[in-house]
Coordinates of C-alpha atoms in Angstrom, one line a residue:
M1 CA 3.3 -51.0 49.6
T2 CA 4.7 -54.2 51.6
T3 CA 8.2 -54.9 51.5
M4 CA 7.7 -57.9 49.0
A5 CA 5.8 -55.6 46.5
N6 CA 8.6 -52.8 46.9
A7 CA 11.1 -55.6 45.8
M8 CA 9.1 -57.0 42.9
K9 CA 8.8 -53.5 41.7
N10 CA 12.8 -52.8 42.2
A11 CA 14.2 -56.2 41.4
T12 CA 16.9 -56.3 38.9
P13 CA 15.0 -57.6 35.8
D14 CA 17.7 -59.8 34.7
L15 CA 18.5 -61.2 38.1
G16 CA 18.9 -65.0 37.7
P17 CA 18.3 -68.2 39.6
V18 CA 21.8 -69.3 39.7
M19 CA 24.5 -68.7 42.5
L20 CA 28.1 -69.6 41.6
D21 CA 31.4 -69.4 42.8
V22 CA 34.9 -67.7 41.8
G23 CA 37.8 -69.5 41.9
G24 CA 40.3 -67.5 43.8
T25 CA 40.8 -64.3 45.5
A26 CA 40.5 -61.9 42.3
L27 CA 38.4 -62.1 39.6
T28 CA 39.2 -63.8 36.2
A29 CA 37.9 -63.2 32.8
D30 CA 36.2 -66.3 33.4
D31 CA 34.5 -65.3 36.6
I32 CA 33.5 -62.1 35.2
R33 CA 32.0 -63.6 32.1
R34 CA 30.0 -66.1 34.7
I35 CA 28.8 -63.4 37.0
Q36 CA 27.6 -61.0 34.1
H37 CA 25.6 -64.0 32.6
P38 CA 22.0 -63.1 32.6
L39 CA 20.9 -66.5 34.6
T40 CA 23.4 -65.4 37.6
G41 CA 22.0 -63.8 40.4
G42 CA 24.2 -64.6 43.2
V43 CA 28.1 -65.3 44.0
I44 CA 29.1 -67.8 47.0
L45 CA 32.3 -67.0 48.5
F46 CA 34.8 -69.8 50.2
A47 CA 37.7 -69.9 52.1
R48 CA 40.0 -70.1 49.0
S49 CA 38.4 -66.5 48.3
Y50 CA 40.2 -65.0 51.5
E51 CA 43.8 -63.8 52.2
N52 CA 42.7 -60.7 54.3
R53 CA 40.1 -58.1 54.8
A54 CA 41.4 -55.6 52.3
Q55 CA 41.3 -58.4 49.3
L56 CA 38.1 -59.6 50.6
T57 CA 36.7 -56.1 50.0
A58 CA 38.3 -55.6 46.7
L59 CA 36.8 -58.8 45.5
T60 CA 33.2 -58.0 46.8
D61 CA 33.7 -54.4 45.2
A62 CA 34.8 -56.2 41.8
I63 CA 32.0 -58.6 42.1
H64 CA 29.3 -55.9 42.5
A65 CA 31.0 -53.8 39.8
A66 CA 30.6 -56.5 37.3
R67 CA 27.2 -57.3 38.2
P68 CA 25.5 -54.4 40.3
G69 CA 22.7 -55.8 42.7
V70 CA 24.3 -59.4 42.4
L71 CA 23.9 -61.2 46.0
I72 CA 27.2 -62.1 47.5
A73 CA 27.0 -65.2 50.3
V74 CA 29.0 -67.3 52.2
D75 CA 28.9 -70.2 54.5
H76 CA 29.8 -68.2 58.0
E77 CA 28.0 -70.1 60.8
G78 CA 30.7 -70.1 63.6
G79 CA 32.5 -73.3 64.8
R80 CA 34.4 -75.3 62.1
V81 CA 32.1 -73.4 59.6
Q82 CA 33.6 -70.1 59.3
R83 CA 35.3 -68.9 55.9
F84 CA 37.1 -66.0 57.4
K85 CA 39.0 -66.0 60.9
T86 CA 42.1 -64.0 60.4
D87 CA 42.8 -60.5 59.9
G88 CA 40.5 -58.9 62.9
F89 CA 37.5 -61.3 62.0
T90 CA 36.2 -62.7 65.4
R91 CA 36.3 -66.4 65.8
L92 CA 32.7 -67.3 66.6
P93 CA 31.5 -70.2 68.7
A94 CA 30.1 -73.3 67.0
M95 CA 26.2 -73.3 67.7
R96 CA 26.3 -75.9 70.0
K97 CA 27.8 -73.7 72.6
L98 CA 24.8 -71.6 72.6
G99 CA 22.5 -74.5 73.4
Q100 CA 24.9 -75.6 76.4
L101 CA 24.9 -72.0 77.7
W102 CA 20.7 -72.1 77.1
D103 CA 20.9 -75.5 79.2
R104 CA 22.4 -73.2 82.2
D105 CA 20.7 -69.9 81.8
V106 CA 18.1 -69.4 79.2
L107 CA 18.3 -65.4 79.1
D108 CA 22.3 -65.6 78.8
A109 CA 22.0 -67.7 76.0
A110 CA 19.2 -65.6 74.1
R111 CA 21.4 -62.4 74.6
A112 CA 24.9 -64.2 73.4
A113 CA 23.0 -65.8 70.2
T114 CA 21.6 -62.2 69.4
A115 CA 25.7 -61.2 70.0
V116 CA 26.8 -63.7 67.7
G117 CA 24.5 -62.9 64.9
F118 CA 25.3 -59.0 65.0
V119 CA 29.2 -59.8 65.0
L120 CA 28.6 -62.3 62.2
A121 CA 26.8 -59.7 60.1
A122 CA 28.5 -56.6 60.9
E123 CA 31.9 -57.9 60.2
L124 CA 30.8 -59.8 57.0
R125 CA 28.8 -56.6 55.7
A126 CA 31.8 -54.4 56.5
C127 CA 33.6 -56.3 53.7
G128 CA 31.0 -56.2 51.1
V129 CA 29.1 -59.5 52.0
D130 CA 25.6 -59.4 52.0
L131 CA 24.7 -62.7 53.3
S132 CA 25.6 -65.8 55.4
F133 CA 24.1 -69.0 55.0
T134 CA 22.9 -69.3 58.7
P135 CA 21.1 -70.4 61.0
V136 CA 21.3 -74.1 61.1
L137 CA 18.0 -75.5 62.2
D138 CA 19.0 -78.9 62.5
L139 CA 18.4 -80.8 65.7
D140 CA 21.5 -82.4 67.3
Y141 CA 20.7 -86.0 67.6
G142 CA 24.5 -87.0 68.0
E143 CA 24.1 -89.1 64.9
S144 CA 25.4 -86.8 62.0
G145 CA 29.3 -85.9 61.7
V146 CA 28.4 -83.3 59.0
I147 CA 25.8 -81.4 61.3
G148 CA 27.2 -82.2 64.4
D149 CA 28.2 -79.3 66.8
R150 CA 26.8 -76.9 64.1
A151 CA 23.4 -77.5 65.4
F152 CA 22.2 -75.6 68.6
H153 CA 20.5 -78.4 70.7
R154 CA 18.4 -81.3 70.6
D155 CA 15.2 -79.7 71.6
A156 CA 13.4 -78.1 68.6
R157 CA 12.1 -75.6 70.9
V158 CA 15.5 -74.4 72.1
V159 CA 16.6 -74.4 68.3
A160 CA 14.0 -72.6 67.5
L161 CA 14.2 -69.8 70.2
L162 CA 18.1 -69.4 69.6
A163 CA 17.8 -68.9 66.1
K164 CA 15.3 -66.4 66.4
S165 CA 17.9 -64.5 68.8
L166 CA 20.6 -65.1 66.4
N167 CA 18.4 -63.7 63.5
H168 CA 17.8 -61.0 65.4
G169 CA 21.4 -59.9 65.7
L170 CA 21.6 -60.5 61.8
A171 CA 19.1 -57.9 61.2
L172 CA 20.4 -55.4 63.7
A173 CA 23.3 -55.3 61.2
G174 CA 21.0 -55.4 58.3
M175 CA 21.6 -58.9 57.4
S176 CA 18.7 -61.8 56.1
N177 CA 19.0 -65.4 57.3
C178 CA 18.6 -68.6 55.9
G179 CA 17.7 -71.6 57.8
K180 CA 18.8 -74.9 56.9
H181 CA 18.7 -77.8 56.2
F182 CA 14.9 -78.3 55.6
P183 CA 13.2 -80.4 56.9
G184 CA 16.2 -81.4 58.9
H185 CA 19.5 -83.1 58.2
G186 CA 20.3 -83.8 61.8
F187 CA 19.1 -87.6 62.1
V188 CA 20.8 -89.1 59.2
K189 CA 24.4 -90.3 59.6
A190 CA 25.6 -89.9 56.0
D191 CA 27.0 -86.6 54.7
S192 CA 25.0 -85.3 51.7
H193 CA 28.2 -83.8 50.3
V194 CA 29.6 -87.6 49.6
A195 CA 26.5 -89.8 49.9
I196 CA 22.7 -89.8 49.3
P197 CA 21.0 -89.7 53.0
V198 CA 17.8 -91.3 53.7
D199 CA 15.6 -90.8 56.5
E200 CA 12.9 -93.4 57.0
R201 CA 10.7 -91.5 59.4
S202 CA 7.5 -91.2 58.7
L203 CA 6.0 -87.2 58.1
K204 CA 4.6 -87.1 61.3
E205 CA 7.8 -87.7 63.3
I206 CA 9.6 -85.2 61.1
L207 CA 7.1 -82.5 61.3
A208 CA 6.7 -82.9 65.2
E209 CA 10.5 -82.4 65.7
D210 CA 13.0 -81.5 63.0
A211 CA 10.6 -79.4 60.9
A212 CA 9.0 -77.7 63.7
P213 CA 11.4 -74.7 63.9
Y214 CA 10.7 -73.7 60.2
D215 CA 6.8 -73.5 61.2
W216 CA 7.4 -71.6 64.8
L217 CA 10.1 -69.1 63.2
G218 CA 7.7 -68.7 59.9
M219 CA 7.9 -65.1 58.9
S220 CA 11.0 -64.3 60.7
L221 CA 13.1 -66.9 58.2
T222 CA 13.9 -64.8 54.9
G223 CA 15.4 -67.7 53.5
V224 CA 15.4 -71.3 53.6
M225 CA 17.8 -74.3 52.1
P226 CA 16.5 -77.6 51.8
A227 CA 18.4 -80.9 52.6
H228 CA 19.9 -83.1 50.1
V229 CA 18.1 -85.9 52.0
I230 CA 15.4 -88.6 51.1
Y231 CA 12.5 -89.0 53.3
P232 CA 11.1 -92.0 51.3
K233 CA 7.9 -92.4 53.5
V234 CA 7.0 -88.5 52.4
D235 CA 8.4 -88.3 48.9
K236 CA 10.9 -90.3 46.7
D237 CA 12.9 -87.2 45.6
P238 CA 15.2 -85.2 48.0
A239 CA 13.8 -82.4 49.8
G240 CA 14.9 -80.0 47.6
F241 CA 13.6 -81.4 44.4
S242 CA 10.4 -82.5 46.1
R243 CA 7.4 -80.0 45.0
K244 CA 5.5 -81.9 48.2
W245 CA 8.0 -80.8 50.6
L246 CA 8.3 -77.2 49.6
S247 CA 4.7 -76.8 49.0
M248 CA 4.5 -77.5 52.8
L249 CA 7.1 -74.8 53.4
R250 CA 5.3 -72.7 51.4
N251 CA 1.6 -73.0 52.0
D252 CA 1.5 -75.2 55.2
M253 CA 4.2 -73.0 57.1
G254 CA 3.5 -69.9 55.2
F255 CA 7.3 -69.2 54.4
Q256 CA 7.4 -66.6 51.8
G257 CA 11.2 -65.8 51.5
V258 CA 13.8 -67.3 49.3
I259 CA 14.5 -71.2 48.9
F260 CA 18.0 -71.9 47.8
S261 CA 18.9 -75.6 46.8
D262 CA 22.0 -76.7 48.2
D263 CA 25.0 -77.2 46.0
L264 CA 23.8 -79.1 43.1
S265 CA 27.6 -80.8 42.7
M266 CA 27.2 -82.7 46.0
E267 CA 26.6 -86.2 45.9
G268 CA 23.1 -86.0 47.6
A269 CA 22.0 -84.2 44.3
S270 CA 23.2 -86.8 41.9
V271 CA 19.4 -88.5 41.9
A272 CA 18.4 -85.9 39.7
G273 CA 20.8 -86.6 37.1
S274 CA 23.2 -84.1 35.5
V275 CA 23.5 -80.3 37.1
V276 CA 21.0 -79.1 34.3
D277 CA 18.6 -81.7 35.2
G278 CA 18.9 -80.8 38.8
A279 CA 18.8 -77.1 38.4
H280 CA 15.6 -77.9 36.1
A281 CA 14.1 -80.2 38.9
A282 CA 14.7 -77.9 41.9
L283 CA 13.3 -75.0 40.1
S284 CA 10.3 -76.5 39.1
A285 CA 9.6 -77.9 42.7
G286 CA 9.6 -74.5 44.1
C287 CA 13.1 -73.3 44.7
D288 CA 14.0 -69.7 43.7
M289 CA 17.9 -70.1 43.5
V290 CA 20.0 -72.9 42.5
L291 CA 23.7 -73.2 44.0
I292 CA 26.7 -74.6 41.9
C293 CA 29.9 -74.7 43.8
N294 CA 33.7 -76.0 43.2
S295 CA 32.9 -76.9 39.7
P296 CA 33.8 -74.0 36.7
D297 CA 32.7 -76.5 34.3
K298 CA 29.5 -77.6 35.7
A299 CA 28.6 -74.1 36.4
D300 CA 29.4 -73.3 32.2
Q301 CA 27.0 -76.3 31.5
L302 CA 24.5 -75.0 34.0
L303 CA 24.5 -71.2 32.4
S304 CA 24.3 -72.7 28.7
G305 CA 21.5 -75.1 29.4
L306 CA 19.2 -73.8 31.9
K307 CA 16.0 -72.5 30.7
A308 CA 14.0 -72.3 33.9
A309 CA 14.6 -68.3 34.0
T310 CA 11.9 -68.1 31.3
N311 CA 9.2 -69.7 33.6
A312 CA 6.3 -67.7 35.0
G313 CA 7.6 -67.7 38.4
F314 CA 10.9 -66.0 37.6
K315 CA 9.8 -62.5 38.2
E316 CA 8.4 -63.4 41.8
S317 CA 11.9 -65.3 42.1
A318 CA 13.9 -62.5 41.4
A319 CA 12.1 -60.2 43.7
R320 CA 12.8 -62.4 46.7
I321 CA 16.5 -62.8 46.0
A322 CA 16.5 -59.1 45.6
S323 CA 14.8 -58.6 48.9
L324 CA 17.9 -60.1 50.3
V325 CA 20.6 -57.5 49.5
P326 CA 20.9 -55.5 52.4
Q327 CA 18.9 -52.2 52.6
M328 CA 20.6 -50.1 55.4
P329 CA 24.3 -49.0 54.9
A330 CA 26.9 -50.9 56.4
L331 CA 29.6 -49.6 58.8
D332 CA 33.3 -49.6 57.3
W333 CA 35.6 -52.0 59.3
D334 CA 37.3 -48.9 61.1
A335 CA 33.9 -47.4 62.2
L336 CA 32.7 -50.7 63.1
Q337 CA 35.8 -51.3 65.5
N338 CA 34.5 -48.2 67.4
D339 CA 31.1 -48.9 67.6
M340 CA 30.0 -49.5 71.3
R341 CA 27.2 -52.3 70.3
Y342 CA 30.0 -54.4 68.1
Q343 CA 32.6 -54.0 71.2
A344 CA 30.1 -55.3 73.8
A345 CA 28.9 -58.1 71.2
K346 CA 32.3 -59.1 70.2
K347 CA 33.4 -59.4 73.6
L348 CA 30.6 -61.8 74.4
A349 CA 30.9 -63.9 71.2
H350 CA 34.6 -64.3 71.9
S351 CA 33.8 -65.5 75.4
L352 CA 31.8 -68.5 74.4
V353 CA 34.8 -69.9 71.8

């Protein structure tokens, strides 16, 4: 039986298509109510969710106790996007550092990328976090402030190979991956958190450059997050709400993993209307899971208004989401510190910061 078939067989029946956040460092009654809602399938953590490792582990334990099987995720890429940085967490380099190393020594860069991925995943898993939304596959055009040094390189081939090495490190620690932001956010200057970016290039140009890593990585990607960017020469809707873009990802590039919407509370998602309208649009276009962050009121609106969990594709999406939950046991923090692979990888990752 295939991994996907096993996941579909064993998927939690009510694992829903919504990923939401929590208010602070411990669960409130409202947090628990939202996590236990049948439409919830994931919880995303932020820096405000973290004081120290003991508190983080207690929080993830409480989340898993409130909803067994729920997927706990975080944006923990390295560089300026790293939510947990103290109490033993390794400060990870920005991905551009790996690209700069590639320009000096290809094999050293590949080895370092694997080390960074392993440290990233092993530390998170030791504290009960299941998934990091990484790697960034956007190209570094030198134009986007919100992407910037989060990107590995300008060359799509380098991006693909460094991401593959990073993903290998994640996998060695038992963690899946999520490439973002499909088909590419690096060319536009606008930040989709606060604006609606528009990329005027042709489909041919985008496929040849920005989207190429998704095609090359293919089956090694387990998750993808589309961009809140409009590519008007391809479709009028942002990629995360575009059946055309997501069909290309599934059918032309052969991607079979989880498609996550980016945060529906971002300005780039506002073109879809209300948060409920946006969720319906994203799920109808082909997303498996939608994110709603930093807005408890909108999360409540989404949970009360969303009907998409009853659609025909829900069971398949639930199986995909369940397949991202780690299957191999994680080392606890103390055991991790004594692991020789971890010690070597940590030393190498730290040397790049």
